[in-house]
CSV table of C-alpha atoms in Angstrom, one decimal:
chain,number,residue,atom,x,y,z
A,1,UNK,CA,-6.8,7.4,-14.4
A,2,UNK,CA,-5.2,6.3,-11.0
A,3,UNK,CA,-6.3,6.5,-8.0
A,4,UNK,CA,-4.7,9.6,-7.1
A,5,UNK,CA,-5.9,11.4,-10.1
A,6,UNK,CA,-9.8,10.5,-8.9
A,7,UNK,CA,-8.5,12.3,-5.1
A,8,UNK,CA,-7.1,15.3,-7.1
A,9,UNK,CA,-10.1,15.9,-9.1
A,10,UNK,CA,-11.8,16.1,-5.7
A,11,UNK,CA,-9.4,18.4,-4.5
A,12,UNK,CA,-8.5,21.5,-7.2
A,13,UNK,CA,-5.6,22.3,-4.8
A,14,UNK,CA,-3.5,19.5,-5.9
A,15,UNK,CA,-1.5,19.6,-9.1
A,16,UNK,CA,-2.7,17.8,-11.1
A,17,UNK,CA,-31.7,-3.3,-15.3
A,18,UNK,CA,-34.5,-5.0,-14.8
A,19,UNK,CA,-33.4,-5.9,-18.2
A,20,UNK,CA,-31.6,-8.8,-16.9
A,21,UNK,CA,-33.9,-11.7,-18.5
A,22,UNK,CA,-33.3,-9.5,-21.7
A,23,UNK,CA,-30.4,-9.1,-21.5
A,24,UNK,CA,-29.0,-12.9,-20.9
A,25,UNK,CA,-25.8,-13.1,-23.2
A,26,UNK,CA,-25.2,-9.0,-21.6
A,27,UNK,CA,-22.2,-9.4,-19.5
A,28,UNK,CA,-23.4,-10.1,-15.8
A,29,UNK,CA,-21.6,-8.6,-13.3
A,30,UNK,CA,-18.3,-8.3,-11.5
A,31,UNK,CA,-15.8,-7.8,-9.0
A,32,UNK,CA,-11.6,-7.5,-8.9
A,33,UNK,CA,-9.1,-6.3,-11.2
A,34,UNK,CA,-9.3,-4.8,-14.0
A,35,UNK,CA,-10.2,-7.0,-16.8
A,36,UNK,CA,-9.9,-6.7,-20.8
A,37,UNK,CA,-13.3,-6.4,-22.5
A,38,UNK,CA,-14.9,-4.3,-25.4
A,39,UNK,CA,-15.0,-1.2,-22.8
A,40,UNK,CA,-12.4,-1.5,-19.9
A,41,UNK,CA,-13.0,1.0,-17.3
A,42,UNK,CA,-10.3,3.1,-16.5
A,43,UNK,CA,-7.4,1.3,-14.9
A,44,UNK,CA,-6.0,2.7,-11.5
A,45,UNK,CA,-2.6,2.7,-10.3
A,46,UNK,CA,-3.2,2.7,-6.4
A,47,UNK,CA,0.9,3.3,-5.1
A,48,UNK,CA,-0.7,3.0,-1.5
A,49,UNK,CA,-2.5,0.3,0.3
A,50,UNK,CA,-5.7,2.6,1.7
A,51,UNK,CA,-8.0,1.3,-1.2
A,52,UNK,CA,-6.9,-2.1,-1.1
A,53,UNK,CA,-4.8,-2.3,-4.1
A,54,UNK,CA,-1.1,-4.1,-3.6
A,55,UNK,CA,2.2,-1.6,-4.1
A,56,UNK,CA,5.1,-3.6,-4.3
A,57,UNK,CA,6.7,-5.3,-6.9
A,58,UNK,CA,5.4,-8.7,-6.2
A,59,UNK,CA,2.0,-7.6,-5.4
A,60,UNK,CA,1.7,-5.4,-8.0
A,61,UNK,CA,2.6,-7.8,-10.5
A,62,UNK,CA,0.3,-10.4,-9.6
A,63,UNK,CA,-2.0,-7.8,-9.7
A,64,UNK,CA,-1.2,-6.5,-12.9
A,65,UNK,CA,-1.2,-9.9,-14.5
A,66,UNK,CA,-4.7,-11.1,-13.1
A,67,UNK,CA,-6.0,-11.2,-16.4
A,68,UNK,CA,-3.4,-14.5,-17.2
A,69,UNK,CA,-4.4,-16.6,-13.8
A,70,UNK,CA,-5.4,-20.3,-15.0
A,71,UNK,CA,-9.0,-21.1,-15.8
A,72,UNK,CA,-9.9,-24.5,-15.3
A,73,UNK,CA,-11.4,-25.7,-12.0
A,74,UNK,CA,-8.9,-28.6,-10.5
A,75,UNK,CA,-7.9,-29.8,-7.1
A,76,UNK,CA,-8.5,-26.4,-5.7
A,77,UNK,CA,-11.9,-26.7,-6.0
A,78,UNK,CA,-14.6,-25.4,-8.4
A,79,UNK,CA,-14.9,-21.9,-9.7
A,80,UNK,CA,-18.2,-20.2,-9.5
A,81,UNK,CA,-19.5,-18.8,-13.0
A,82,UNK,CA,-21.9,-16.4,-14.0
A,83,UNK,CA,-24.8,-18.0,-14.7
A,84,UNK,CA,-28.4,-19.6,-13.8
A,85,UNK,CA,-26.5,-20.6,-10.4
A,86,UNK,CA,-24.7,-17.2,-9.4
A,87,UNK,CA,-25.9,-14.3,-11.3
A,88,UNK,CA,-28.7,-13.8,-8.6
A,89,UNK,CA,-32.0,-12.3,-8.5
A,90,UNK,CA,-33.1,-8.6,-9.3
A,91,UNK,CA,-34.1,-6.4,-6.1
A,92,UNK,CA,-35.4,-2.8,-5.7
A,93,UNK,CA,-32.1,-0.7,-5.9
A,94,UNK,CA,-32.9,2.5,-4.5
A,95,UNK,CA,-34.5,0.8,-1.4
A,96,UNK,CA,-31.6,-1.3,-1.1
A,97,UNK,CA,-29.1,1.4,-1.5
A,98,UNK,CA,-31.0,3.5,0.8
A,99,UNK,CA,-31.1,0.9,3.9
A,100,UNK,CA,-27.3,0.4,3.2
A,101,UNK,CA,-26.7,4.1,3.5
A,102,UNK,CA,-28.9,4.5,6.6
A,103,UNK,CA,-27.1,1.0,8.1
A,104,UNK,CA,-23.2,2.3,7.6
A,105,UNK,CA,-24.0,5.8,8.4
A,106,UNK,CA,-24.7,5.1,11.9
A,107,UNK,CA,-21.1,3.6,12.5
A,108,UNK,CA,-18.5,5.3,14.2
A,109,UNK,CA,-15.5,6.8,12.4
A,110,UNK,CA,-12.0,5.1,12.3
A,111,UNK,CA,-9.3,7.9,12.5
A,112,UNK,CA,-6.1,5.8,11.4
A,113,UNK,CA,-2.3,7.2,12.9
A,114,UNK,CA,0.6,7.4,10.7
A,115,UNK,CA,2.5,4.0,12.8
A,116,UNK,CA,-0.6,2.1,11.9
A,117,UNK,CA,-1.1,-0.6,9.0
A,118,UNK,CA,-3.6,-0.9,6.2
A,119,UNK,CA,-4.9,-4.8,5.8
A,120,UNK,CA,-6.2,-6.4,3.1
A,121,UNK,CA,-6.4,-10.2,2.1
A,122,UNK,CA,-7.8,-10.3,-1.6
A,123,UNK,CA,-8.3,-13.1,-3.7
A,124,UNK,CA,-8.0,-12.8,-7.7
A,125,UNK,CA,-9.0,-14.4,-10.4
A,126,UNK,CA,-9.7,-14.5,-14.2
A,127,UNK,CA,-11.1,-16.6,-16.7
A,128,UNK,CA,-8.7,-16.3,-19.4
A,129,UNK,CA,-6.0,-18.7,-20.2
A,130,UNK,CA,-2.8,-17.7,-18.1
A,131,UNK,CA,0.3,-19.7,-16.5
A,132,UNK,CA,-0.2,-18.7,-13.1
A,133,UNK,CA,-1.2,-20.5,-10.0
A,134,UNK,CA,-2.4,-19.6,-7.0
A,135,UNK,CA,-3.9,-21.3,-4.0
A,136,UNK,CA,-7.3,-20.3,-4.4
A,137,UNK,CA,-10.3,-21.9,-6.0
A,138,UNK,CA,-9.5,-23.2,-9.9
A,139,UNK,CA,-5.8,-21.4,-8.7
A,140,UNK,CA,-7.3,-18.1,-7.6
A,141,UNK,CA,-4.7,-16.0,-6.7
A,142,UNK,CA,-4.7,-15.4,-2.6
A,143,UNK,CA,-2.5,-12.4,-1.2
A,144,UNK,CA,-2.2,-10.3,2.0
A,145,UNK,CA,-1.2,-7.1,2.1
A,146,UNK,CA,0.1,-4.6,5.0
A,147,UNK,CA,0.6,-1.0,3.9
A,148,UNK,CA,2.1,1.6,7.1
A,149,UNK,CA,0.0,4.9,7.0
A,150,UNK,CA,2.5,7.3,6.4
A,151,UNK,CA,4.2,5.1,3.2
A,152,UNK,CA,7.4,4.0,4.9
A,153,UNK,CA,7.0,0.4,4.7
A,154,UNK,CA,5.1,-2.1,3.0
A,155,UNK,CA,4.4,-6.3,3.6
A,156,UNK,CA,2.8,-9.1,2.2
A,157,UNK,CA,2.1,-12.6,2.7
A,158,UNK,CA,1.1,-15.7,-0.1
A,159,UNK,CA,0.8,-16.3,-3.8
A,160,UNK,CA,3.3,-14.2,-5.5
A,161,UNK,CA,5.0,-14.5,-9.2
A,162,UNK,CA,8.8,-14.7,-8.5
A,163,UNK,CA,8.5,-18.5,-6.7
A,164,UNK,CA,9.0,-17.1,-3.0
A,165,UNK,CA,7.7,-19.0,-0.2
A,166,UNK,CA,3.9,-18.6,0.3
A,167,UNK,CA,3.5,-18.6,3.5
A,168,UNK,CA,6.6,-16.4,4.6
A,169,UNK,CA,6.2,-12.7,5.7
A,170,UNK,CA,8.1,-10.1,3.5
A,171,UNK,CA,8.5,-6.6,4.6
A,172,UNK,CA,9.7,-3.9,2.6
A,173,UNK,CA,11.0,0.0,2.5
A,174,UNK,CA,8.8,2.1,0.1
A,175,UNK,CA,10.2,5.3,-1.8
A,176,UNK,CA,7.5,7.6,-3.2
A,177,UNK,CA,8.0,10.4,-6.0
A,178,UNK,CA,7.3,13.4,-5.5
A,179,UNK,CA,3.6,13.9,-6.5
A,180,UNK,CA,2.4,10.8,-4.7
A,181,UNK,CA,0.6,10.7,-1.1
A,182,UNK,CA,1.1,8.6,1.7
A,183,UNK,CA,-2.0,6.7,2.8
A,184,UNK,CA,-2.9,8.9,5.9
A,185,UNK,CA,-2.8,12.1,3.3
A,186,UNK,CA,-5.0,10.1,1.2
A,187,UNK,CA,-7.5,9.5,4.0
A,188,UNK,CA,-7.6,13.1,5.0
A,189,UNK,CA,-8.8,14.4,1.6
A,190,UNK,CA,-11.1,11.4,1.7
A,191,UNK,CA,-12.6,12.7,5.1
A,192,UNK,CA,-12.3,16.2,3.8
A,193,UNK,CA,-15.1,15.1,1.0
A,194,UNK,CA,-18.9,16.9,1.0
A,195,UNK,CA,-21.4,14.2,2.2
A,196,UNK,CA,-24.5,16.1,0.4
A,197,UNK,CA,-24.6,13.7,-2.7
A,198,UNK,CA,-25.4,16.8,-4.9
A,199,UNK,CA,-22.0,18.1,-4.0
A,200,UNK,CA,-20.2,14.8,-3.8
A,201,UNK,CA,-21.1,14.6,-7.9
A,202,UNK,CA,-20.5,18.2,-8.5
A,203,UNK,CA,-17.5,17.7,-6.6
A,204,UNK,CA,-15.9,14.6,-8.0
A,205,UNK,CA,-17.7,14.4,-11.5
A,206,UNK,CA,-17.0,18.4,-12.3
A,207,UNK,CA,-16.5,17.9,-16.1
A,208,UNK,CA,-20.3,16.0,-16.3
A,209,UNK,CA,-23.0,18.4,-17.4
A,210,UNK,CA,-25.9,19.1,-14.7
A,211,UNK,CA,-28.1,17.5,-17.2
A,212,UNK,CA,-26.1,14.8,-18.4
A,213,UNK,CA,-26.2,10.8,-16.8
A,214,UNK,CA,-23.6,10.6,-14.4
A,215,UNK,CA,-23.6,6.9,-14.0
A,216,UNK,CA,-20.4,6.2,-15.5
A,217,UNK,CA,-18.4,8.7,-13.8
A,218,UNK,CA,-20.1,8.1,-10.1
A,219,UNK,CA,-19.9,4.1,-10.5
A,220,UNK,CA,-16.3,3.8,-11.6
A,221,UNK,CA,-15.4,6.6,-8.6
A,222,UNK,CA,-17.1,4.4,-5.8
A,223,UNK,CA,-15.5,1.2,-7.3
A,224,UNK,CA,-12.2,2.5,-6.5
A,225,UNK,CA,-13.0,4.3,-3.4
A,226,UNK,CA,-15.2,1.7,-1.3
A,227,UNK,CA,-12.7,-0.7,-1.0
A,228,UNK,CA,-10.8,1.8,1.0
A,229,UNK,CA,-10.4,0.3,4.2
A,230,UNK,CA,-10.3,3.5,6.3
A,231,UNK,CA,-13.1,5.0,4.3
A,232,UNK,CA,-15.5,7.5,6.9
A,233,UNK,CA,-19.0,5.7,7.1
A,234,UNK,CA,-20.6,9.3,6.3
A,235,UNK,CA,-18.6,9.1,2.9
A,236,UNK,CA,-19.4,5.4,2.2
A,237,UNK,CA,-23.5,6.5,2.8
A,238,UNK,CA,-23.3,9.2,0.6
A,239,UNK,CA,-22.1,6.9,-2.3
A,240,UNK,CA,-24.6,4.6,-1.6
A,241,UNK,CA,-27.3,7.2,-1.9
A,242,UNK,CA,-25.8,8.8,-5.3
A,243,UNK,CA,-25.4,5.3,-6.4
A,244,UNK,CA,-29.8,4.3,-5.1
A,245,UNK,CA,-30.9,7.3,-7.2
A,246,UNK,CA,-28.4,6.8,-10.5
A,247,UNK,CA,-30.4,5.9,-14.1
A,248,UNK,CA,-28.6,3.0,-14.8
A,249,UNK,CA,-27.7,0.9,-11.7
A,250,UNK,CA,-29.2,-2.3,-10.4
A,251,UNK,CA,-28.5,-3.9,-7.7
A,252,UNK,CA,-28.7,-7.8,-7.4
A,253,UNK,CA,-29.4,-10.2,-3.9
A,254,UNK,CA,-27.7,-13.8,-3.9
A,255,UNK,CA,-25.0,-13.3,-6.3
A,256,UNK,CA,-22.3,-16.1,-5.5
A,257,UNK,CA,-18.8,-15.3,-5.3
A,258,UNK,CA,-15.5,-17.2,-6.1
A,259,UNK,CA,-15.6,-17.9,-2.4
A,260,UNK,CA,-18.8,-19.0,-2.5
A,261,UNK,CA,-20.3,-15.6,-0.3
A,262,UNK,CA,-23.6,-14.7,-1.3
A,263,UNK,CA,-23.3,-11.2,-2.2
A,264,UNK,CA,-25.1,-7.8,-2.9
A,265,UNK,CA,-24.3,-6.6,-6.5
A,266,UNK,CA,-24.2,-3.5,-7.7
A,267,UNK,CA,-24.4,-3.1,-11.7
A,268,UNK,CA,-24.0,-0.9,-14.2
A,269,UNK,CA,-26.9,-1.3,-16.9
A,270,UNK,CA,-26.8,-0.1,-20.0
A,271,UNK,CA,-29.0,-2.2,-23.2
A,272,UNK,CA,-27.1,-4.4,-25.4
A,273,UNK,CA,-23.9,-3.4,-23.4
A,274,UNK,CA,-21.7,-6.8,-23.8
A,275,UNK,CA,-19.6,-6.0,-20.7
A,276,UNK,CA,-20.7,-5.2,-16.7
A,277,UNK,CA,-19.2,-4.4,-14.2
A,278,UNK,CA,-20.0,-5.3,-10.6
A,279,UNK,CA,-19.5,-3.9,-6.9
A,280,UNK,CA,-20.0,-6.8,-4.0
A,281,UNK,CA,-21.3,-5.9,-0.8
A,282,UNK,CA,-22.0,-7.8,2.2
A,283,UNK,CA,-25.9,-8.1,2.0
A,284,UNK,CA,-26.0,-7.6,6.2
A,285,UNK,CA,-23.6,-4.8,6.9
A,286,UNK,CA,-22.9,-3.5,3.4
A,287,UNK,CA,-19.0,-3.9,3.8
A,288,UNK,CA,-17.4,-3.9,-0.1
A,289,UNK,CA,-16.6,-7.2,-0.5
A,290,UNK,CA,-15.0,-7.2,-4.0
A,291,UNK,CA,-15.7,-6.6,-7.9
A,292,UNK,CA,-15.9,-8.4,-11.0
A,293,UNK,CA,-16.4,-7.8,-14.6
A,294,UNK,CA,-18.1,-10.1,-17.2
A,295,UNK,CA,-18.0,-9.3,-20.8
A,296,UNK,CA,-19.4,-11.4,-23.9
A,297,UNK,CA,-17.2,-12.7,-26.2
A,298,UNK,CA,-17.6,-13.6,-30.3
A,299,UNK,CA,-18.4,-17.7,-30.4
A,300,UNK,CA,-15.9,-17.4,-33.6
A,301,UNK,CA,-13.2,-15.9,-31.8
A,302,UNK,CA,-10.2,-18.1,-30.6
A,303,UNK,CA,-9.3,-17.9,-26.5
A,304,UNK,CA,-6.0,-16.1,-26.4
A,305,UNK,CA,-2.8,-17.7,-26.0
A,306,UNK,CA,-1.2,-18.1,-22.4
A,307,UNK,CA,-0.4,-14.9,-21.5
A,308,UNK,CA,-2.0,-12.6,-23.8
A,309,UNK,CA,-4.5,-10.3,-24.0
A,310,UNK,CA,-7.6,-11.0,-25.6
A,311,UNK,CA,-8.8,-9.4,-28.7
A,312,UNK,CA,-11.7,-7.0,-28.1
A,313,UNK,CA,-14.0,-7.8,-30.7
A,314,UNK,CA,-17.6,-7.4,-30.0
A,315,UNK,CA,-20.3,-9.8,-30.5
A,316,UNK,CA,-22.2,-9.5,-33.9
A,317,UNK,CA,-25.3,-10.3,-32.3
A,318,UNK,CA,-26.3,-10.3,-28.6
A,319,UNK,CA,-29.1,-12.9,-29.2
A,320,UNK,CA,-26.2,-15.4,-30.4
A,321,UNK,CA,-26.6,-18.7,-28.3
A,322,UNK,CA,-23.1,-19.8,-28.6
A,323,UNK,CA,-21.8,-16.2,-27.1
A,324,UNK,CA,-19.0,-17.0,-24.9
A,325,UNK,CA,-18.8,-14.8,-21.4
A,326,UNK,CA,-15.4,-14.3,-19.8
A,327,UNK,CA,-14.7,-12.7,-16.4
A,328,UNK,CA,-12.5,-11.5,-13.7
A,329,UNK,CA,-13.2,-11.6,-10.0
A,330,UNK,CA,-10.9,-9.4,-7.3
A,331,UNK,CA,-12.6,-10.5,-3.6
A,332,UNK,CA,-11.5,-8.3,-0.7
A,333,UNK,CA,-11.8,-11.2,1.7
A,334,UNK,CA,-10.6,-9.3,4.7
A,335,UNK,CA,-9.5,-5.6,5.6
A,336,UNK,CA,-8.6,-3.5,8.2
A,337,UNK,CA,-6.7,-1.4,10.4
A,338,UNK,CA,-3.9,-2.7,12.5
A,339,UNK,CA,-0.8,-2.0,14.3
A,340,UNK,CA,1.8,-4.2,13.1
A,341,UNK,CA,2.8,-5.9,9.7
A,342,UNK,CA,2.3,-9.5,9.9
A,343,UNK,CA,-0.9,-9.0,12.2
A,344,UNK,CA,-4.7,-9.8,10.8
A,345,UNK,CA,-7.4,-7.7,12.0
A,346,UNK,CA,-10.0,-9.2,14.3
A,347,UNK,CA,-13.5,-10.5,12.8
């Protein structure tokens, strides 16, 4: 499912734990691209750059191919891992949530025009073997990205696949088919969404039974749609408080990110799950601040060639010592809304 697929089922009219010390070889929890893993979330194709996600053939690529970035820490510095020193420590998530909602709900509105620009600087990364290098952290892939508001033109700025210079600025001409949206048509049916969490659920989640858990549906919706950088504050409360009242969600305080931010994380939790995925938030003013997902990998299972995708097996036991856990991190280190390409929002 793509990102414009989770707006249409929004919008009919368009065609269409505290288990943590248990839990300790579970997968932890994450931020970024979409990683491989015994049960990848579904992937989204984001054309447009209102959710933070690069269009564009070199941005796409790089983001498509996150799961092959180099592993091993070198000159760039050291790579944070899950573990004793990151992973954080357990907090009360529905009082958490609930001061996040109340803290973003007072803000004002941002009401982007079509000239404008959608920023985002994001930094990638992934634990797997892979050839490429970037200029981050253990080579971390570090990219900005401009996307115009009514989908006309696209730029970006630093690591790249195809060997062009880093540190140039690249602007493009986008074409769109037919069924795609521009970001400003985007943000409409975003502001056009029912802040009543009830009807947010109902609304977004329609095939999920009244009675059924709607953890999975809700969490993998506000993954995508928080790192929207034109998202209404009203919208971004209400997913807060669906997320505060959901069965199995945790949230996390002092969870250390590949940039070394101390983060909020927000978790799915399910028992003997050997993968989790994570939403970072700034623990002062609640801004997204990234994802990453952590799965648990089969000691006996050989790392994957450079490359190549890893087998999904699952581990045999989740009690075994020797588990290995992989990850991949995506960090939205900065976002906004500005007026030209080439131009970084203030701080």
């Amino acid at each position: 499912m793509n990102e414009l697929e989770l707006l249409r089922t929004a919008r009919p009219d368009v065609p269409s734990y505290p288990a943590t010390a248990q839990e300790k070889t579970r997968a932890a929890l994450i931020a970024a691209a979409d990683g491989p893993g015994p049960r990848r979330p579904p992937s989204t194709r984001l054309r447009w750059g209102l959710a933070g996600t690069a269009a564009g053939l070199v941005v796409a690529v790089a983001a498509a191919t996150v799961v092959q970035q180099a592993v091993a820490p070198d000159k760039n510095g050291p790579v944070p891992r899950p573990g004793r020193s990151t992973d954080g420590t357990l907090v009360n998530a529905a009082q958490v949530l609930s001061l996040a909602a109340d803290t973003v709900d007072a803000r004002a509105a941002v009401h982007p025009h079509p000239q404008q620009w959608a920023y985002v600087k994001r930094m990638s990364y992934s634990s797997q073997n892979g050839s490429l290098r970037g200029t981050g952290p253990g080579g971390a892939m570090v990219t900005e990205v401009w996307t115009r508001f009514d989908g006309t033109r696209e730029a970006y700025r630093g690591d790249n696949v195809i060997s062009r210079d880093t540190h140039r600025l690249y602007v493009s001409k986008l074409d769109h088919d037919a069924d795609e949206t521009t970001p400003i048509e985007d943000y409409a049916h975003l502001a056009a969404l029912p802040t009543d969490p009830d009807k947010l659920v109902k609304k977004l989640c329609p095939r999920t039974p009244p009675t059924a858990d709607p953890t999975e549906c809700v969490f993998t919706l506000a993954d995508k749609l928080l790192r929207n950088v034109a998202l209404p504050p009203r919208l971004q409360a209400t997913f807060y408080r669906v997320l505060a009242r959901l069965p199995h969600v945790i949230v996390k305080r002092d969870v250390v990110d590949l940039a070394g931010r101390h983060d909020l994380a927000v978790a799915e939790a399910y028992p003997r799950d050997f993968q989790s995925k994570q939403i970072l938030l700034d623990p002062h003013t609640y801004k997204y601040r990234g994802e990453r997902l952590v799965w648990t990998v089969d000691p006996n299972e050989a790392r994957p060639a450079p490359g190549r995708t890893p087998p999904s097996s699952p581990l045999t036991s989740p009690t075994n010592a020797q588990a290995r856990h992989e990850y991949t991190e995506t960090l939205q280190l900065a976002a906004g809304i500005v007026d030209h390409a080439g131009i970084r929002p203030k701080p």
